[in-house]
Amino acid sequence: MPWIRNIHKWASVIVGIQFLLWLSSGIYFNVMDHDKAAGRTHRVYLQTDVKIDTQKLVDPATVLIQFRPSVMLTLTTLLSKPVYLLTHKKGLYKNFENHYTLVNVYNGRQIKIDKNMANALAKQSYSGPGVIRSSNLFAAPVSDFPRQQNATWKIDFDDDVDTSVYVEAGSGRIVGHSDDDKRLADIFFMLHFMDYGNEGSFNSVQMILFAFVSLWLSLTGMIWTVDLGFRGQYQVKWFAKKRKVKLFTKDHQSMGSVSFSTHANLLDGLAEHSIILPSTCGGGGTCGRCKVMINPVVKYTSAEQSHFTDKELAEGYRLACQHFSDDIEDMTIIDVTKAQKHTLELIQSFFISPVTKELKFKVKGGKSISYKAGAFMRFFIPASQTNTIPLALSDKFKPYWQHIKDRTFEHAACSRNYSCAMSSITTEELVFTIKVQSAPEEGLQPGVASHYLCNLSVGATIEVLGPFEEFYVTDNSEKTLVLVGAGSGMAPLRAIIDEQLSVSFESHITPREIYFFYGARAEIDLLYAHDFYNLTKKHANFHYIPVLSRPDNEWSGATGYAQYILESNLDILGNINGLEFYLCGPQGLMDEVISILKNKGIKNENVRRDLFK
Ligand code: FES
């Protein structure tokens, strides 16, 4: 249900933003000075004893007749003098629409709150050092008191907090003081109560809309949760048990029974028995490589929906990393790798560019490993502490690291895949080219595995699993090989070139044309350039096309980006149906090359790519 997920995602963004605003404004309300936030920095409340000469008072009945219709007459004081306050219309609250008349108690004449009187009333409620800067009469509402519905005088004082005193024009009532502190508090009130229209109320349209969005967030969350539950995404696991599962090959041959822990997924459970399924995502459900067949009644996950057709799902195709042994009795293994666990010992480590190292390992225990060029190994990086700037950096490369802050950082255990950078039929030594991945920006963690491995000392050991052979050249083809790569995507491509042309494979040196487009920033970043130029001299069928995006003036080769140089030269490489492409580099480069090849009509089956590891 992608539309449910989309609604849930965007609703959670809206609710999440408002939640952060509630949190920050709530913290402000807890730490603020409440007197200041109410604008009372320079506010005084006078209690005056006013003597009234009752003998001279105009009869209230006369006043009521004169200023009718009135609902109430009150004897009150204004500027220390007694006055009658006649109410003609009374709202539920003081700030609601009210109609008043003020009358002199001794002569029965109406008193108007003019500018002078408003100033005098404002001064009477003000204790600060400022003097009046301006006085203006405003019709309702006024921005500092949005709920005020009656005409109001605003008297501004030139003090340190820009105090404004508001006096109601009809009654002379002090509506309130406002100043910089109150205005700041008002902003937080606005954020907290979502009063973005400054209505002085939380019964706003935006609050109603927000409640509606929250309702959708809850509903879509519930629907999504139930949907995932039906797909078997949630499993309550109590105590680990052992469970026997019968294994079969895809030709229906029995492989015997193995026991699985009910707490381990099928991918890990098989690995315990040295049956290593293909995987490039390490069990994340994204690569779709760990295919098995199990009882079709076992519910599939959303990850499996994106990797299998409905027909395959109905036949029982599933991803081993997505299921546990609880629900199954037998399982058909579609594909296994020859990967095994090995311990490697570092025997050589040196920089081949400012940020890339070549690491050579020896397989411990006198074992040897055979693999096809393009294979990769999975390194298990232990939790550790390592340096942001690699140790043993030569003076030549130090300037390239000057912008990095030298510090140590701690990291958790993880696993990472690295391609072998040399070909081999059988070897005891493995070579890798590893780019030391700096943090993408200040405050983020640098690449854990690359820093750990490039800081290893000669003699140190590390556990690996492999080889995984998923990117390799098929022998039974005569098509031209077109290799495209950048950065440390060099490793599997170098292994392929080595396999096709190396003297160690003398009897297999290929007659196929090989074009190698390799992108780098500057000449110093071109890995193994010397070796490739030598190969072009020895093998007329090998063509090395380095492309620099930031060349210096000495550079006479291709400039720009490897994918565009490939695009402009594609027509001279031969018939497009006679080309076979091998790609390895950053995702952006791979995507662009694939789109170029698609536009040229090159079939998918002639394009292989190694996801940048
Ligand atoms: S391991 Fe990648 S999908 Fe299962």
XYZ file of C-alpha atoms and ligand atoms in Angstrom:
617
model
C 0.000 0.000 0.000
C 2.400 2.697 -1.152
C -0.207 5.499 -0.838
C -0.691 4.679 2.857
C 3.067 4.837 3.400
C 3.274 8.156 1.516
C 0.482 9.755 3.548
C 2.063 8.427 6.744
C 5.475 9.773 5.768
C 4.309 13.318 4.949
C 1.914 13.477 7.901
C 4.777 12.487 10.185
C 6.935 15.293 8.747
C 4.223 17.884 9.546
C 3.503 16.468 13.018
C 7.224 16.046 13.678
C 7.991 19.696 12.885
C 5.159 20.926 15.140
C 6.288 18.499 17.837
C 9.759 20.080 17.806
C 8.142 23.536 18.028
C 6.091 22.389 21.043
C 9.190 21.027 22.666
C 11.282 24.165 22.187
C 8.467 26.583 23.117
C 7.568 24.402 26.123
C 11.159 24.636 27.346
C 10.989 28.433 26.895
C 7.795 28.658 29.002
C 9.537 26.760 31.779
C 12.572 29.017 31.938
C 11.063 32.437 31.121
C 10.457 35.223 33.665
C 6.646 35.318 33.803
C 6.402 39.005 34.800
C 8.568 40.036 31.885
C 6.768 37.706 29.471
C 3.476 39.394 30.479
C 4.928 42.830 29.610
C 4.914 43.936 33.258
C 8.499 45.227 33.425
C 7.331 48.828 33.949
C 3.750 48.215 35.074
C 2.302 49.684 38.316
C -1.121 49.118 39.834
C -2.267 52.220 41.716
C -4.677 51.994 44.642
C -6.015 55.511 45.142
C -8.372 56.694 47.857
C -10.724 59.123 46.172
C -12.860 61.338 48.360
C -16.336 61.801 46.931
C -18.512 64.772 47.896
C -21.829 62.944 47.853
C -23.743 66.243 48.350
C -22.625 67.466 44.914
C -23.182 64.244 42.959
C -25.475 64.485 39.931
C -28.398 62.176 40.469
C -27.609 58.840 38.710
C -31.249 58.644 37.541
C -30.774 61.890 35.604
C -27.586 60.552 34.015
C -29.325 57.325 33.022
C -32.098 59.277 31.335
C -29.615 61.525 29.534
C -27.428 58.706 28.146
C -30.005 56.012 27.366
C -30.227 53.229 26.637
C -27.856 51.971 29.337
C -27.724 48.611 31.043
C -25.585 49.626 33.964
C -24.187 52.650 35.777
C -21.076 52.276 37.914
C -19.385 54.825 40.132
C -15.639 54.460 39.507
C -12.475 56.596 39.332
C -10.427 57.933 36.492
C -7.142 59.798 37.111
C -8.020 59.944 40.834
C -11.406 61.551 40.133
C -14.852 59.981 40.565
C -16.726 59.273 37.328
C -19.867 57.489 36.245
C -19.242 54.604 33.820
C -22.363 53.944 31.763
C -22.504 50.587 29.990
C -24.661 50.531 26.854
C -23.558 47.156 25.560
C -21.660 44.568 27.574
C -19.695 41.670 26.073
C -18.991 38.451 27.935
C -15.381 39.503 28.593
C -13.719 42.888 28.934
C -11.967 42.534 25.598
C -15.249 41.720 23.781
C -17.160 44.490 22.045
C -18.388 46.904 24.763
C -19.998 50.380 24.500
C -19.388 52.853 27.328
C -19.862 56.487 28.198
C -17.855 58.243 30.938
C -19.658 61.052 32.746
C -18.418 63.706 35.206
C -20.150 62.939 38.539
C -20.412 66.627 39.541
C -21.663 68.300 36.341
C -23.137 65.389 34.344
C -20.994 66.140 31.258
C -19.558 63.375 29.059
C -15.806 62.721 29.373
C -13.982 61.702 26.181
C -10.673 59.804 26.352
C -8.675 62.099 24.113
C -4.953 62.010 23.481
C -4.032 64.002 26.608
C -6.188 61.888 28.830
C -4.915 58.632 27.271
C -1.334 59.846 27.874
C -2.156 60.687 31.491
C -3.759 57.282 32.068
C -0.767 55.532 30.452
C 1.705 57.462 32.644
C -0.278 56.564 35.739
C 0.253 52.833 35.027
C 3.901 53.237 34.013
C 6.918 53.145 36.366
C 9.784 53.147 33.852
C 12.272 55.886 32.968
C 10.921 56.530 29.446
C 8.984 59.482 28.090
C 6.091 59.294 25.656
C 7.280 59.014 22.074
C 3.944 58.724 20.288
C 0.210 58.224 20.934
C -2.216 56.811 18.378
C -5.786 55.630 18.408
C -6.377 52.272 16.708
C -9.537 50.490 15.734
C -9.556 46.834 16.901
C -7.709 44.566 16.690
C -4.216 45.694 17.716
C -1.280 43.374 17.051
C 0.010 43.228 20.668
C -3.474 42.328 21.979
C -5.176 40.490 19.113
C -8.232 39.591 21.216
C -9.069 43.238 22.011
C -12.247 44.132 20.083
C -12.609 47.809 21.065
C -10.905 50.981 19.833
C -7.707 51.454 21.819
C -5.055 54.132 22.349
C -1.459 52.942 21.963
C 1.034 55.062 23.869
C 4.696 54.283 23.099
C 7.492 55.021 25.611
C 11.134 55.389 24.574
C 12.573 53.049 27.223
C 15.004 50.119 26.958
C 12.272 47.553 26.248
C 10.057 49.656 23.927
C 7.050 49.688 26.234
C 3.635 50.359 24.705
C 0.658 51.026 26.989
C -2.827 50.307 25.644
C -5.788 52.311 26.928
C -9.342 51.438 25.915
C -10.850 54.510 24.253
C -14.396 53.955 25.565
C -13.765 53.214 29.246
C -10.208 54.408 29.946
C -9.358 50.866 31.100
C -5.668 49.890 30.833
C -5.836 46.976 28.410
C -2.236 46.110 29.170
C 1.440 46.804 28.641
C 3.483 45.283 25.891
C 7.247 45.387 25.382
C 10.073 43.462 23.704
C 9.911 40.659 26.298
C 6.175 40.187 25.803
C 6.524 40.323 22.032
C 9.138 37.527 22.194
C 6.858 35.509 24.490
C 4.006 36.107 22.021
C 6.090 34.484 19.262
C 6.540 31.381 21.430
C 2.807 31.387 22.263
C 2.068 31.608 18.554
C 4.327 28.585 17.850
C 3.038 26.611 20.812
C -0.672 27.164 20.117
C -0.257 27.191 16.318
C -1.809 30.660 16.297
C -0.105 31.528 13.015
C -2.862 33.996 12.144
C -2.280 35.905 15.450
C -5.900 35.540 16.510
C -5.035 35.149 20.206
C -6.818 31.802 20.270
C -6.006 28.154 19.703
C -9.346 27.479 18.030
C -7.759 28.282 14.690
C -8.128 26.739 11.236
C -4.527 25.561 11.329
C -5.112 23.766 14.642
C -8.130 21.986 13.155
C -6.095 21.028 10.061
C -3.282 19.829 12.286
C -5.674 17.642 14.269
C -6.868 16.208 10.965
C -3.282 15.471 9.830
C -2.563 13.816 13.214
C -5.641 11.662 12.795
C -4.382 10.549 9.383
C -0.944 9.857 10.845
C -2.495 7.567 13.450
C -4.869 5.848 11.024
C -2.238 5.219 8.336
C 0.205 4.044 11.023
C -2.349 1.543 12.288
C -3.211 0.326 8.779
C 0.479 -0.024 7.912
C 1.219 -1.896 11.131
C -1.645 -4.329 10.551
C -0.522 -4.804 6.938
C 3.054 -5.575 8.055
C 1.671 -7.952 10.673
C -0.268 -9.858 8.028
C 2.891 -10.046 5.953
C 4.714 -11.694 8.830
C 7.038 -8.749 9.580
C 6.510 -9.016 13.320
C 7.369 -12.125 15.178
C 7.407 -12.459 18.925
C 10.379 -14.533 19.958
C 10.715 -15.904 23.431
C 13.479 -18.405 24.091
C 15.752 -19.599 21.322
C 15.059 -23.154 20.251
C 16.766 -25.406 17.782
C 14.732 -26.489 14.815
C 15.596 -29.057 12.158
C 15.082 -28.040 8.542
C 15.487 -30.322 5.527
C 17.545 -28.784 2.726
C 17.262 -29.497 -0.991
C 19.161 -28.375 -4.066
C 17.205 -26.726 -6.854
C 17.394 -30.121 -8.660
C 15.429 -31.570 -5.715
C 18.455 -33.473 -4.365
C 18.516 -33.784 -0.586
C 21.299 -31.927 1.219
C 20.357 -33.492 4.559
C 18.938 -31.725 7.614
C 20.494 -28.896 9.549
C 19.360 -27.322 12.799
C 18.664 -23.595 13.035
C 18.335 -21.375 16.063
C 14.843 -19.855 16.003
C 16.504 -16.497 16.775
C 18.691 -16.467 13.647
C 17.314 -15.685 10.213
C 17.712 -18.338 7.524
C 20.627 -16.481 5.880
C 22.640 -16.455 9.117
C 21.446 -19.929 10.073
C 22.773 -21.363 6.789
C 26.078 -19.503 7.256
C 26.464 -21.293 10.609
C 26.576 -24.494 8.576
C 29.015 -22.989 6.032
C 26.293 -22.626 3.417
C 26.850 -19.061 2.270
C 24.133 -17.576 0.096
C 24.897 -14.670 -2.258
C 24.344 -11.277 -0.612
C 25.588 -7.785 -1.170
C 23.416 -6.067 1.442
C 24.450 -8.277 4.368
C 20.853 -9.250 5.175
C 19.156 -5.880 4.789
C 16.573 -7.199 2.332
C 17.679 -4.795 -0.397
C 19.954 -6.762 -2.705
C 17.484 -9.597 -3.404
C 20.334 -12.124 -3.747
C 19.664 -14.574 -0.899
C 16.870 -16.445 -2.714
C 15.442 -19.690 -1.365
C 12.179 -21.574 -1.818
C 10.041 -22.411 1.195
C 6.422 -23.271 1.864
C 4.367 -20.733 -0.158
C 1.934 -20.264 2.732
C 4.670 -18.415 4.654
C 3.740 -14.732 4.385
C 6.017 -12.582 2.259
C 7.421 -9.223 3.327
C 7.299 -5.917 1.476
C 11.005 -6.390 0.652
C 10.155 -9.657 -1.080
C 7.297 -8.076 -2.991
C 9.751 -5.780 -4.696
C 12.115 -8.625 -5.662
C 9.725 -11.347 -6.845
C 6.798 -11.557 -9.245
C 3.409 -12.661 -7.938
C 3.976 -16.012 -9.661
C 7.327 -16.503 -7.907
C 5.825 -15.579 -4.545
C 3.034 -18.082 -5.128
C 5.665 -20.730 -5.917
C 7.358 -20.096 -2.571
C 10.311 -17.885 -3.573
C 11.479 -15.914 -0.541
C 14.573 -14.054 0.724
C 16.436 -16.042 3.381
C 17.331 -12.898 5.335
C 13.622 -12.116 5.844
C 12.528 -15.344 7.584
C 13.221 -17.487 10.616
C 13.009 -21.235 10.906
C 9.788 -21.217 13.006
C 7.410 -21.634 10.095
C 9.294 -23.983 7.821
C 10.137 -27.650 7.615
C 12.130 -27.686 4.391
C 13.922 -25.255 2.153
C 15.304 -25.331 -1.379
C 18.631 -23.576 -1.862
C 18.674 -21.750 -5.207
C 22.299 -20.665 -5.230
C 25.301 -20.917 -2.952
C 28.627 -19.168 -3.090
C 31.920 -20.748 -2.338
C 32.460 -18.135 0.349
C 34.118 -19.268 3.556
C 35.453 -17.624 6.659
C 39.158 -16.759 6.544
C 41.620 -14.927 8.720
C 43.864 -12.499 6.843
C 47.153 -11.039 8.046
C 48.237 -7.632 6.730
C 51.664 -7.887 5.094
C 51.870 -4.578 3.196
C 50.066 -1.233 3.372
C 50.953 1.939 1.466
C 49.330 4.970 -0.193
C 48.946 4.892 -3.971
C 47.195 8.305 -4.107
C 46.569 11.032 -1.489
C 43.493 9.213 -0.168
C 43.786 5.623 -1.412
C 45.833 2.787 0.002
C 46.858 -0.572 -1.369
C 46.603 -3.287 1.292
C 48.068 -6.738 0.778
C 46.959 -9.595 3.058
C 48.150 -13.174 3.467
C 45.604 -15.913 4.163
C 46.414 -17.380 7.589
C 46.799 -21.089 8.179
C 48.563 -21.722 4.871
C 45.226 -21.732 3.059
C 44.800 -20.452 -0.460
C 41.748 -18.905 -2.082
C 40.595 -19.080 -5.675
C 38.189 -16.587 -7.186
C 37.150 -14.983 -10.447
C 38.430 -11.467 -11.139
C 35.840 -8.980 -9.850
C 35.080 -10.961 -6.662
C 34.782 -9.300 -3.272
C 35.385 -10.247 0.347
C 33.330 -9.191 3.380
C 35.509 -7.712 6.142
C 34.303 -7.922 9.747
C 35.402 -4.705 11.430
C 35.500 -4.975 15.240
C 34.337 -2.156 17.530
C 37.367 0.039 18.024
C 38.857 3.507 18.220
C 40.684 4.938 15.241
C 42.177 8.139 13.790
C 40.538 10.596 11.387
C 43.918 11.131 9.696
C 45.601 7.885 8.684
C 48.810 7.073 10.464
C 52.050 6.758 8.471
C 50.963 9.393 5.964
C 53.916 10.416 3.788
C 54.993 14.100 3.612
C 53.954 14.129 -0.047
C 50.317 13.462 0.805
C 50.041 15.409 4.080
C 48.842 18.659 2.385
C 45.766 16.773 1.112
C 44.702 16.083 4.699
C 45.275 19.551 6.153
C 41.560 20.406 6.197
C 40.732 17.333 8.325
C 40.746 17.753 12.111
C 43.138 15.236 13.649
C 41.220 13.290 16.301
C 40.302 9.773 17.292
C 36.766 8.434 17.117
C 35.045 5.351 18.431
C 32.918 3.102 16.289
C 30.753 0.014 16.634
C 31.450 -3.302 14.926
C 30.295 -3.554 11.315
C 30.988 -5.434 8.096
C 31.965 -4.008 4.695
C 32.617 -5.492 1.284
C 35.812 -4.757 -0.654
C 36.703 -6.058 -4.121
C 39.977 -7.841 -4.748
C 42.198 -5.615 -6.860
C 44.184 -8.414 -8.494
C 43.079 -11.505 -10.343
C 44.004 -14.939 -9.213
C 43.348 -18.542 -9.990
C 44.591 -19.607 -6.610
C 46.440 -17.396 -4.184
C 47.554 -17.032 -0.614
C 47.714 -13.274 -0.972
C 44.904 -10.811 -1.549
C 45.272 -7.173 -2.660
C 42.691 -4.425 -2.026
C 42.640 -0.737 -2.940
C 40.746 1.165 -0.278
C 39.845 4.842 -0.315
C 39.989 6.408 3.140
C 36.502 7.926 3.317
C 36.554 11.275 5.149
C 33.454 12.560 6.920
C 31.133 14.178 4.351
C 30.871 17.210 6.637
C 32.075 18.485 9.994
C 30.381 16.645 12.862
C 29.668 13.445 10.909
C 31.624 10.252 11.340
C 34.236 9.319 8.717
C 34.087 5.929 6.941
C 34.539 3.403 9.742
C 35.823 0.386 7.792
C 38.187 2.316 5.509
C 39.736 4.180 8.458
C 40.048 1.002 10.504
C 41.662 -0.992 7.694
C 43.972 1.805 6.510
C 45.203 2.319 10.085
C 45.985 -1.387 10.582
C 49.638 -2.186 11.283
C 51.504 -4.795 9.308
C 51.108 -8.094 11.148
C 47.520 -7.345 12.319
C 44.842 -9.883 11.455
C 41.183 -9.540 10.454
C 38.280 -11.933 9.797
C 36.740 -12.026 6.335
C 34.069 -13.989 4.501
C 34.363 -14.744 0.804
C 35.022 -14.770 -2.012
C 31.700 -13.601 -3.493
C 31.720 -13.898 -7.265
C 28.941 -11.753 -8.653
C 30.765 -9.473 -11.073
C 32.988 -11.227 -13.565
C 33.725 -11.564 -17.264
C 32.165 -14.495 -19.070
C 34.728 -16.500 -21.018
C 32.516 -17.634 -23.867
C 32.163 -14.260 -25.534
C 34.108 -12.379 -28.156
C 32.521 -9.037 -27.459
C 34.604 -5.927 -26.849
C 35.023 -5.248 -23.145
C 34.221 -1.677 -22.119
C 35.172 -0.977 -18.503
C 34.034 2.251 -16.848
C 35.016 3.282 -13.354
C 36.114 6.046 -11.006
C 37.834 6.372 -7.648
C 38.372 3.116 -5.804
C 35.847 1.504 -8.157
C 39.145 0.749 -9.845
C 39.664 -2.440 -7.789
C 37.443 -5.026 -9.572
C 38.149 -3.470 -12.983
C 41.889 -3.710 -12.409
C 41.424 -7.364 -11.420
C 39.478 -7.997 -14.652
C 42.167 -6.311 -16.786
C 44.794 -8.290 -14.923
C 42.879 -11.498 -15.566
C 42.468 -10.759 -19.280
C 46.040 -9.600 -19.955
C 48.311 -10.725 -17.150
C 51.337 -12.897 -17.895
C 50.212 -15.187 -15.097
C 47.362 -16.147 -17.401
C 49.652 -16.347 -20.444
C 47.683 -19.088 -22.098
C 44.481 -17.084 -21.616
C 45.551 -13.646 -22.794
C 42.438 -12.375 -24.468
C 42.270 -11.262 -28.084
C 39.156 -9.206 -27.208
C 39.412 -5.425 -27.452
C 39.427 -3.798 -24.014
C 38.578 -0.128 -23.429
C 39.070 1.215 -19.938
C 37.482 4.627 -19.152
C 38.620 5.773 -15.734
C 37.629 9.047 -14.051
C 39.600 10.916 -11.394
C 40.014 14.494 -10.237
C 43.698 15.142 -10.903
C 46.643 13.212 -12.272
C 47.814 12.329 -8.767
C 44.473 10.500 -8.226
C 44.932 8.188 -11.228
C 45.519 4.813 -9.588
C 48.080 2.503 -11.231
C 48.338 4.805 -14.271
C 51.935 3.722 -14.913
C 50.916 0.032 -15.054
C 48.066 0.747 -17.454
C 50.243 2.816 -19.809
C 52.720 -0.112 -19.870
C 49.908 -2.503 -20.700
C 48.878 -0.345 -23.685
C 52.437 -0.708 -25.007
C 52.423 -4.485 -24.574
C 48.877 -5.177 -25.781
C 47.539 -3.463 -28.862
C 43.999 -4.512 -27.902
C 44.110 -2.621 -24.585
C 43.047 1.053 -24.580
C 43.370 3.149 -21.450
C 41.361 6.390 -21.392
C 41.943 8.307 -18.141
C 39.637 11.340 -17.722
C 40.376 14.177 -15.291
C 37.712 16.514 -13.944
C 40.224 18.983 -12.456
C 43.391 18.641 -14.548
C 46.396 20.952 -14.300
C 47.905 22.727 -17.317
C 50.303 19.864 -18.039
C 47.511 17.360 -18.699
C 46.999 16.518 -22.368
C 44.460 13.695 -21.979
C 40.673 13.720 -21.811
C 39.003 16.154 -19.431
C 35.563 16.233 -17.851
C 33.772 13.111 -16.650
C 34.394 9.523 -17.755
C 30.728 8.905 -18.594
C 30.581 11.821 -21.058
C 33.857 10.840 -22.738
C 32.403 7.336 -23.070
C 29.209 8.774 -24.584
C 31.063 10.831 -27.180
C 33.277 7.872 -28.154
C 30.657 5.142 -28.083
C 30.175 5.110 -31.846
C 33.840 4.399 -32.571
C 34.020 1.398 -30.217
C 32.182 -0.777 -32.726
C 28.708 -2.187 -33.232
C 26.716 -1.604 -30.037
C 25.601 -5.233 -30.012
C 29.234 -6.295 -29.935
C 30.016 -4.362 -26.724
C 29.954 -5.714 -23.166
C 30.060 -3.145 -20.352
C 31.473 -3.533 -16.835
C 30.853 -0.639 -14.465
C 32.135 0.117 -10.992
C 32.119 3.504 -9.321
C 30.019 5.931 -7.301
C 26.233 5.595 -7.695
C 25.931 8.890 -9.616
C 28.427 7.735 -12.254
C 26.769 4.322 -12.600
C 23.299 5.847 -12.984
C 24.491 8.259 -15.668
C 26.344 5.553 -17.623
C 23.304 3.283 -17.509
C 21.051 6.053 -18.743
C 23.505 6.852 -21.591
C 23.674 3.180 -22.604
C 19.902 2.829 -22.443
C 19.469 5.848 -24.716
C 21.880 4.299 -27.205
C 19.788 1.124 -27.262
C 22.304 -1.115 -25.484
C 20.588 -4.142 -23.981
C 20.600 -4.745 -20.213
C 22.148 -8.176 -20.663
C 25.301 -6.482 -22.025
C 25.737 -4.257 -18.971
C 27.132 -5.575 -15.672
C 27.737 -3.418 -12.689
C 29.412 -3.825 -9.388
C 27.752 -1.710 -6.739
C 30.409 0.590 -5.272
C 31.543 -1.037 -2.063
S 20.897 -10.642 1.879
Fe 20.341 -9.049 0.571
S 18.232 -9.404 0.358
Fe 18.809 -10.956 1.701
